[in-house]
Amino acid sequence: MTRIRPNYEDRVSAEKPEETIYERWVGGLLRYIDEEKNMRIGVYVCHCGGNISEVVDVKKVAALMGEQADVTLARDYEHMCSEAGQKIVLDDIAEHNLDRIVIAACSPQFHEKTFRATLVKAGLNPYMLEIANIREQCSWPHFDYPDYATLKAKDLTNIAVAKVRLDEPLGSKAIPIGKRVLVIGGGIAGIQASLDLGDAGFQVYLVEKEPSIGGKMAQLSRTFPTEDCSACILSPKMADVPANSNITMLTNSEVVSINGYVGNFEATIHEKPRYVDVDKCVTCRVCEEKCPVKVPDEFQEGMKNRKAIYVPFDFAVPYRHLIDESVCLRLTKGGEVCGLCQKVCPHDAVDFNQQPRTHEIVVDTIIVATGYDVFDARLKKAYGFGKYENVINGLQMERIISCDAEGKPLRDIGKRIAFIQCVGSRDEQVGNEYCSRICCMYATKLSQLLKRADPSREVYVFYTDLRSFGKGFEEYYKRAQDTGVKFVRGRPAELTEDRKTKKITIKVEDTLSRQMLESEFDLVVLSTGMVPSQGTESISKILRLNKSPDGFLREAHPKFKPVDTLQEGVFVAGTVQGPKDIPDTVAQASAAASRAIRLMNQGELEAEPITAQINEDLCGACGTCVSVCPYDALKLVEKEEKKVAECNEVLCKGCGSCAGACPTGAAQQKHFKTTMIRAMLDAALGVDATPGKEA
Amino acid sequence: MNNDDNYGNNVPQIVAFCCNWCSYAGADAAGTSRLQTKPHFRIIRTMCSSRVEPDLIMEAFRKGAWGVLILGCHPGDCHYKNGNYKTDRRIRLLRKTLAQFGIEPERLRLDWVSASEGARFTRIVDETIEAVQKLGPLNLAVPCEVIHE
Amino acid sequence: MSKPKVSKPKVAFYWCASCGGCEEAVVDLAEDILTVADAVDIVFWPVALDFKKKDIEAMQDASIAVSFINGAIRTSEQEEMVNLLRKKSGLVVAFGSCAHLGGIPGLANFSDKAGIFERAYKLAPTVTNPDGIYPQTETQVPEGSLTLPVFYDTVKTVDQTIDVDYYLPGCAPPPDLILNAVTGILEGKLPGKGAVLAPDKSLCDTCPLAEYKPEKISIKDIKRPHEVVHDPEQCFLAEGIICLGPATRSGCGERCIKAGMPCRGCFGPTRDVKDMGTKVLTSIASLIGIETEEEMSEEELQKVLAKIVDPGGLFFMYSLPSSVLRRRRIK
């Protein structure tokens, strides 16, 4: 038999102070119970298909809840969220005239909305519902203490009953929502989302911090497993962006702040000067030839130089010059220094006086597609990246192969090439526990491209596990093996460089044959993984988005809301949410666009019903709430010749800061009134506040 | 069942106020990851930690809580811009005040848990339960006329 | 057409742990006191008239129309007397801050009997008591036994000791509220039992400085009243001076504010508040560095908070015994 808190009653009575002490403040508590007579509460305890019932004695919890005051009925059921489960609630409401519902099941983050809809269907106000979270808070974290889990489940359900007794019907205002979207990040995710939205007739602002859109995909050689030329399939899409009249493209620009809320986000965007008038420039490249400054070319991953005045790459959009202000002689030294580009430009496009511009835009929804950064392989010291000239990363190999294909080789490749997998992924030493999901396949791709280009090459891939899970991936891996790429299971501990020949020696244990291998290579490619981009870091702060433990942005629900965030009207697309390949990124971008369209096409949205509320009889207009409100929703207004605070329910987001700060209790938060929180507190502490059992 | 030590009179009672967006989700994450915690706490969800009025914390102690936990979003991560800063200032001042009431400030803990930090949630809860268990119950209900000669 | 003498309502005044200011407040009614004195029959008023306890004991239960009790309950004698008055009175009015909330004597709840005795009878610089002799409830002298009331560890409000019908707030209650209350009682025009006979709104509602208050107040530094020259056209909070006005019931006539001092809360909390001190605490704390919180360094914040040297004493100045925790914990 399950024991339910032996000595529980003793403990409560022992700790219960004499009546007079409680009188004043429990007095308030008793009042509300008297006022709310004849409630009919239905309590439903969910088994969650064993998730709850294997630990918590759900029948016992239901039986105990049935004894609570105001509880008309209490049941347990296998799956409350199922249609059958909801039907039970609907039927009970009809048959037993229930007016308040408590569901003891999983976290309200999952099914609060589901059951609110059920209540609406039954003709009840959706806010006459409370969820007791007995899965995430009982059966899962306390399966070591099953008895206690049952007791705690009872307590949590009791807290919900105490709260539901006081719940009041809530309604809300409609706020208009327009058709303007801000897409942050101009990689393939941002491009795809922008095009989908633009084609659907929505007004898009696409903001990219680099001087060209295109992102990382623009740098890739070919895409696995089909081996399409990356630039060839991407460049038409890039060109479509400026061609689409619904899309406003802002490159070389960064979002610096966003205020407001869904339907009314106010974004401030800083556009850095290009120092070249894009309307005059025809990209004749005369300036570039004359420019005396050479710096490593980011697009070629530093393996080639570019000039201070340059075009980011051959299929850049916009395909126009710009000046790198951090290295340009005129812009760094001032005065009349250099200025050669300006002198030679036949179209007078160079303008050293160009100033940064600030764009203030208002949008209804936002899609965040700030992508990823390549793991900085220097952090993996044993591999000598940045120190040994013949150790490069995967993206550099992509550039090498791309340029080779164009007949403009970037560097010598040699005959013996090794790939090392899982650099910066699945490696707790560098703090990244996750798998980057693309490295196995891009190494499979790059290795066979190298081998096919020159069959005399010996190409090795040292892997931890070879993960070829996608459509056509396993077949592609087989093809690489057939091509002659040698796959060795083993993670090299250290690389050493021959000081004279600069060749790299890899020592590794082949964990399949249990043999130690030692071999010298001309070139070692580190299959570097993905890490959250710097842009992600700043945008998550600006938009206050949650991150997962891996540092990528967190989706609202891993299964059913994979592109939503907890900020209404903000969506994620692509690798900003986690490592993924191009097809997944594109799919997610289209999904994000469609989720945004779904919201905007409604024309209006329900404003947050859980807003602040001022009791004008008590408000002395001290202005504390006005000062603390982060949304300026509260204002002092004159009413009947007296000043009182007033809440603008459209601006109010329902944080309750005002209620927490109000010195008189005049400011309250609907659905979280002080009396309600107090009732939950009492229930949590076992202060018996049920009618007839007053303290 | 081998968990008798969790029963009896000496069961710590801890009330944990969690904000909807970060710490409550963090508690969910702990549950989803099946991280095991001591069960002697009850979560009360508010939308933001800044909703929690300090007088409710006083009431919690008065009504038998051994400890109170306030968990919000990390500074800078507040879903409502800066609610957690307000909470921070209140709790600092409240801890100072509680000391004057002879209530160990360790009984009131404010901390930050993001939606992803299930392990952090579990650690904070376990630490708090342990700390409070060492301090014992508050027994604030002693009759006021008691005279200590 | 004066009423016959016998039908005059009987009234009692009594003082417990208080300073005597409330007694002064009654006298402050000035000419109005004559009206009151004419309308009632004062049966007990130790501070002004000579009556004995036995006179009251001899009265019939509930024969006193109303007892005005000022002062908090700190000794067994006070407890005994208020219980007696409760029994003999139709109405009991807790008169003044100490009776209503515990008042200044209530701050002793941050200590206990032993601490107070040690301070008062041993450590105080004006006292020489090398043998540590403390007051005893009973002392034998050749003439017999002398007794003193029991000094409790805890100061209580009157309503924590007996049932109270109405409260007249203030340290001391202002004459107009007293007169209103007395008139109300004489004419039978009273609100529901348990009411505080003053407006429900907080002091800002009637504060003469409210019009100078900025829309948003962000406290960047906290100053004590002696550290600044108060601008008579500026809200105290905007100057960084802690004022309890936002949390305090109005009706006092803003005497302190008009004298250039911030409110210290003698009128107690507004209707729905159970713990005035923490209400002040939360409103003040929430305003520290509002909207520039992220820029505020840890040192700056600690510096501001350190300026509140004694939050308990400041925020609970008049209301400690009536607060949720009531007193320092007795271990």
PDB file of N, CA and C in Angstrom, chain A residues 199-239:
ATOM      1  N   ASP A 199       7.315  36.105 -52.686  1.00  0.00           N
ATOM      2  CA  ASP A 199       6.431  35.529 -53.716  1.00  0.00           C
ATOM      3  C   ASP A 199       4.984  35.492 -53.241  1.00  0.00           C
ATOM      4  N   ALA A 200       4.815  35.305 -51.917  1.00  0.00           N
ATOM      5  CA  ALA A 200       3.450  35.220 -51.384  1.00  0.00           C
ATOM      6  C   ALA A 200       2.849  36.603 -51.175  1.00  0.00           C
ATOM      7  N   GLY A 201       3.596  37.640 -51.536  1.00  0.00           N
ATOM      8  CA  GLY A 201       3.052  38.987 -51.467  1.00  0.00           C
ATOM      9  C   GLY A 201       3.311  39.703 -50.159  1.00  0.00           C
ATOM     10  N   PHE A 202       4.228  39.201 -49.367  1.00  0.00           N
ATOM     11  CA  PHE A 202       4.548  39.875 -48.107  1.00  0.00           C
ATOM     12  C   PHE A 202       5.745  40.796 -48.303  1.00  0.00           C
ATOM     13  N   GLN A 203       5.769  41.847 -47.495  1.00  0.00           N
ATOM     14  CA  GLN A 203       6.841  42.826 -47.633  1.00  0.00           C
ATOM     15  C   GLN A 203       8.015  42.395 -46.753  1.00  0.00           C
ATOM     16  N   VAL A 204       9.153  42.138 -47.405  1.00  0.00           N
ATOM     17  CA  VAL A 204      10.286  41.553 -46.689  1.00  0.00           C
ATOM     18  C   VAL A 204      11.444  42.533 -46.605  1.00  0.00           C
ATOM     19  N   TYR A 205      12.046  42.614 -45.424  1.00  0.00           N
ATOM     20  CA  TYR A 205      13.328  43.296 -45.282  1.00  0.00           C
ATOM     21  C   TYR A 205      14.355  42.222 -44.979  1.00  0.00           C
ATOM     22  N   LEU A 206      15.316  42.054 -45.871  1.00  0.00           N
ATOM     23  CA  LEU A 206      16.353  41.043 -45.653  1.00  0.00           C
ATOM     24  C   LEU A 206      17.628  41.774 -45.255  1.00  0.00           C
ATOM     25  N   VAL A 207      18.105  41.467 -44.047  1.00  0.00           N
ATOM     26  CA  VAL A 207      19.286  42.161 -43.530  1.00  0.00           C
ATOM     27  C   VAL A 207      20.466  41.187 -43.466  1.00  0.00           C
ATOM     28  N   GLU A 208      21.565  41.578 -44.093  1.00  0.00           N
ATOM     29  CA  GLU A 208      22.764  40.723 -44.094  1.00  0.00           C
ATOM     30  C   GLU A 208      23.946  41.580 -43.655  1.00  0.00           C
ATOM     31  N   LYS A 209      24.743  41.019 -42.727  1.00  0.00           N
ATOM     32  CA  LYS A 209      25.833  41.848 -42.211  1.00  0.00           C
ATOM     33  C   LYS A 209      27.017  41.922 -43.172  1.00  0.00           C
ATOM     34  N   GLU A 210      27.173  40.900 -44.015  1.00  0.00           N
ATOM     35  CA  GLU A 210      28.256  40.916 -45.000  1.00  0.00           C
ATOM     36  C   GLU A 210      27.841  41.779 -46.199  1.00  0.00           C
ATOM     37  N   PRO A 211      28.823  42.157 -47.021  1.00  0.00           N
ATOM     38  CA  PRO A 211      28.487  43.002 -48.172  1.00  0.00           C
ATOM     39  C   PRO A 211      27.699  42.285 -49.264  1.00  0.00           C
ATOM     40  N   SER A 212      27.661  40.946 -49.208  1.00  0.00           N
ATOM     41  CA  SER A 212      26.835  40.215 -50.181  1.00  0.00           C
ATOM     42  C   SER A 212      25.997  39.184 -49.443  1.00  0.00           C
ATOM     43  N   ILE A 213      24.817  38.882 -50.011  1.00  0.00           N
ATOM     44  CA  ILE A 213      24.068  37.747 -49.488  1.00  0.00           C
ATOM     45  C   ILE A 213      24.711  36.474 -50.032  1.00  0.00           C
ATOM     46  N   GLY A 214      24.274  35.336 -49.575  1.00  0.00           N
ATOM     47  CA  GLY A 214      24.827  34.078 -50.069  1.00  0.00           C
ATOM     48  C   GLY A 214      25.303  33.173 -48.948  1.00  0.00           C
ATOM     49  N   GLY A 215      25.885  33.784 -47.912  1.00  0.00           N
ATOM     50  CA  GLY A 215      26.275  33.004 -46.741  1.00  0.00           C
ATOM     51  C   GLY A 215      27.317  31.956 -47.041  1.00  0.00           C
ATOM     52  N   LYS A 216      27.330  30.941 -46.193  1.00  0.00           N
ATOM     53  CA  LYS A 216      28.362  29.894 -46.310  1.00  0.00           C
ATOM     54  C   LYS A 216      28.163  29.058 -47.573  1.00  0.00           C
ATOM     55  N   MET A 217      26.932  28.896 -48.013  1.00  0.00           N
ATOM     56  CA  MET A 217      26.691  28.021 -49.169  1.00  0.00           C
ATOM     57  C   MET A 217      27.420  28.537 -50.396  1.00  0.00           C
ATOM     58  N   ALA A 218      27.596  29.871 -50.467  1.00  0.00           N
ATOM     59  CA  ALA A 218      28.280  30.450 -51.621  1.00  0.00           C
ATOM     60  C   ALA A 218      29.724  29.972 -51.711  1.00  0.00           C
ATOM     61  N   GLN A 219      30.290  29.570 -50.580  1.00  0.00           N
ATOM     62  CA  GLN A 219      31.697  29.166 -50.563  1.00  0.00           C
ATOM     63  C   GLN A 219      31.890  27.685 -50.898  1.00  0.00           C
ATOM     64  N   LEU A 220      30.795  26.919 -50.896  1.00  0.00           N
ATOM     65  CA  LEU A 220      30.951  25.474 -51.054  1.00  0.00           C
ATOM     66  C   LEU A 220      31.258  25.105 -52.500  1.00  0.00           C
ATOM     67  N   SER A 221      31.938  23.954 -52.655  1.00  0.00           N
ATOM     68  CA  SER A 221      32.268  23.489 -53.997  1.00  0.00           C
ATOM     69  C   SER A 221      31.034  22.843 -54.622  1.00  0.00           C
ATOM     70  N   ARG A 222      30.738  21.681 -54.125  1.00  0.00           N
ATOM     71  CA  ARG A 222      29.555  20.967 -54.582  1.00  0.00           C
ATOM     72  C   ARG A 222      28.746  20.555 -53.368  1.00  0.00           C
ATOM     73  N   THR A 223      27.518  20.129 -53.606  1.00  0.00           N
ATOM     74  CA  THR A 223      26.692  19.741 -52.473  1.00  0.00           C
ATOM     75  C   THR A 223      26.492  18.240 -52.485  1.00  0.00           C
ATOM     76  N   PHE A 224      26.584  17.644 -51.292  1.00  0.00           N
ATOM     77  CA  PHE A 224      26.360  16.201 -51.215  1.00  0.00           C
ATOM     78  C   PHE A 224      24.875  15.906 -51.148  1.00  0.00           C
ATOM     79  N   PRO A 225      24.406  14.757 -51.552  1.00  0.00           N
ATOM     80  CA  PRO A 225      25.129  13.686 -52.227  1.00  0.00           C
ATOM     81  C   PRO A 225      25.012  13.794 -53.757  1.00  0.00           C
ATOM     82  N   THR A 226      24.353  14.864 -54.224  1.00  0.00           N
ATOM     83  CA  THR A 226      24.070  14.930 -55.659  1.00  0.00           C
ATOM     84  C   THR A 226      25.198  15.573 -56.443  1.00  0.00           C
ATOM     85  N   GLU A 227      26.093  16.242 -55.734  1.00  0.00           N
ATOM     86  CA  GLU A 227      27.238  16.915 -56.331  1.00  0.00           C
ATOM     87  C   GLU A 227      26.841  18.017 -57.311  1.00  0.00           C
ATOM     88  N   ASP A 228      25.714  18.695 -56.979  1.00  0.00           N
ATOM     89  CA  ASP A 228      25.414  19.911 -57.745  1.00  0.00           C
ATOM     90  C   ASP A 228      26.471  20.937 -57.404  1.00  0.00           C
ATOM     91  N   CYS A 229      26.835  21.739 -58.360  1.00  0.00           N
ATOM     92  CA  CYS A 229      27.757  22.839 -58.098  1.00  0.00           C
ATOM     93  C   CYS A 229      27.006  23.859 -57.245  1.00  0.00           C
ATOM     94  N   SER A 230      27.575  24.142 -56.081  1.00  0.00           N
ATOM     95  CA  SER A 230      26.870  24.959 -55.102  1.00  0.00           C
ATOM     96  C   SER A 230      26.574  26.357 -55.644  1.00  0.00           C
ATOM     97  N   ALA A 231      27.601  26.986 -56.214  1.00  0.00           N
ATOM     98  CA  ALA A 231      27.430  28.339 -56.752  1.00  0.00           C
ATOM     99  C   ALA A 231      26.380  28.339 -57.863  1.00  0.00           C
ATOM    100  N   CYS A 232      26.381  27.268 -58.670  1.00  0.00           N
ATOM    101  CA  CYS A 232      25.470  27.239 -59.811  1.00  0.00           C
ATOM    102  C   CYS A 232      24.008  27.192 -59.371  1.00  0.00           C
ATOM    103  N   ILE A 233      23.739  26.449 -58.290  1.00  0.00           N
ATOM    104  CA  ILE A 233      22.336  26.378 -57.878  1.00  0.00           C
ATOM    105  C   ILE A 233      21.956  27.552 -56.983  1.00  0.00           C
ATOM    106  N   LEU A 234      22.965  28.138 -56.322  1.00  0.00           N
ATOM    107  CA  LEU A 234      22.654  29.233 -55.403  1.00  0.00           C
ATOM    108  C   LEU A 234      22.520  30.577 -56.119  1.00  0.00           C
ATOM    109  N   SER A 235      23.404  30.817 -57.095  1.00  0.00           N
ATOM    110  CA  SER A 235      23.451  32.169 -57.660  1.00  0.00           C
ATOM    111  C   SER A 235      22.128  32.625 -58.293  1.00  0.00           C
ATOM    112  N   PRO A 236      21.370  31.740 -58.954  1.00  0.00           N
ATOM    113  CA  PRO A 236      20.083  32.236 -59.473  1.00  0.00           C
ATOM    114  C   PRO A 236      19.140  32.658 -58.356  1.00  0.00           C
ATOM    115  N   LYS A 237      19.191  31.918 -57.255  1.00  0.00           N
ATOM    116  CA  LYS A 237      18.343  32.267 -56.118  1.00  0.00           C
ATOM    117  C   LYS A 237      18.752  33.619 -55.544  1.00  0.00           C
ATOM    118  N   MET A 238      20.070  33.830 -55.466  1.00  0.00           N
ATOM    119  CA  MET A 238      20.562  35.102 -54.958  1.00  0.00           C
ATOM    120  C   MET A 238      20.092  36.247 -55.847  1.00  0.00           C
ATOM    121  N   ALA A 239      20.164  36.006 -57.146  1.00  0.00           N
ATOM    122  CA  ALA A 239      19.772  37.053 -58.095  1.00  0.00           C
ATOM    123  C   ALA A 239      18.282  37.364 -57.986  1.00  0.00           C
TER     124      ALA A 239
END
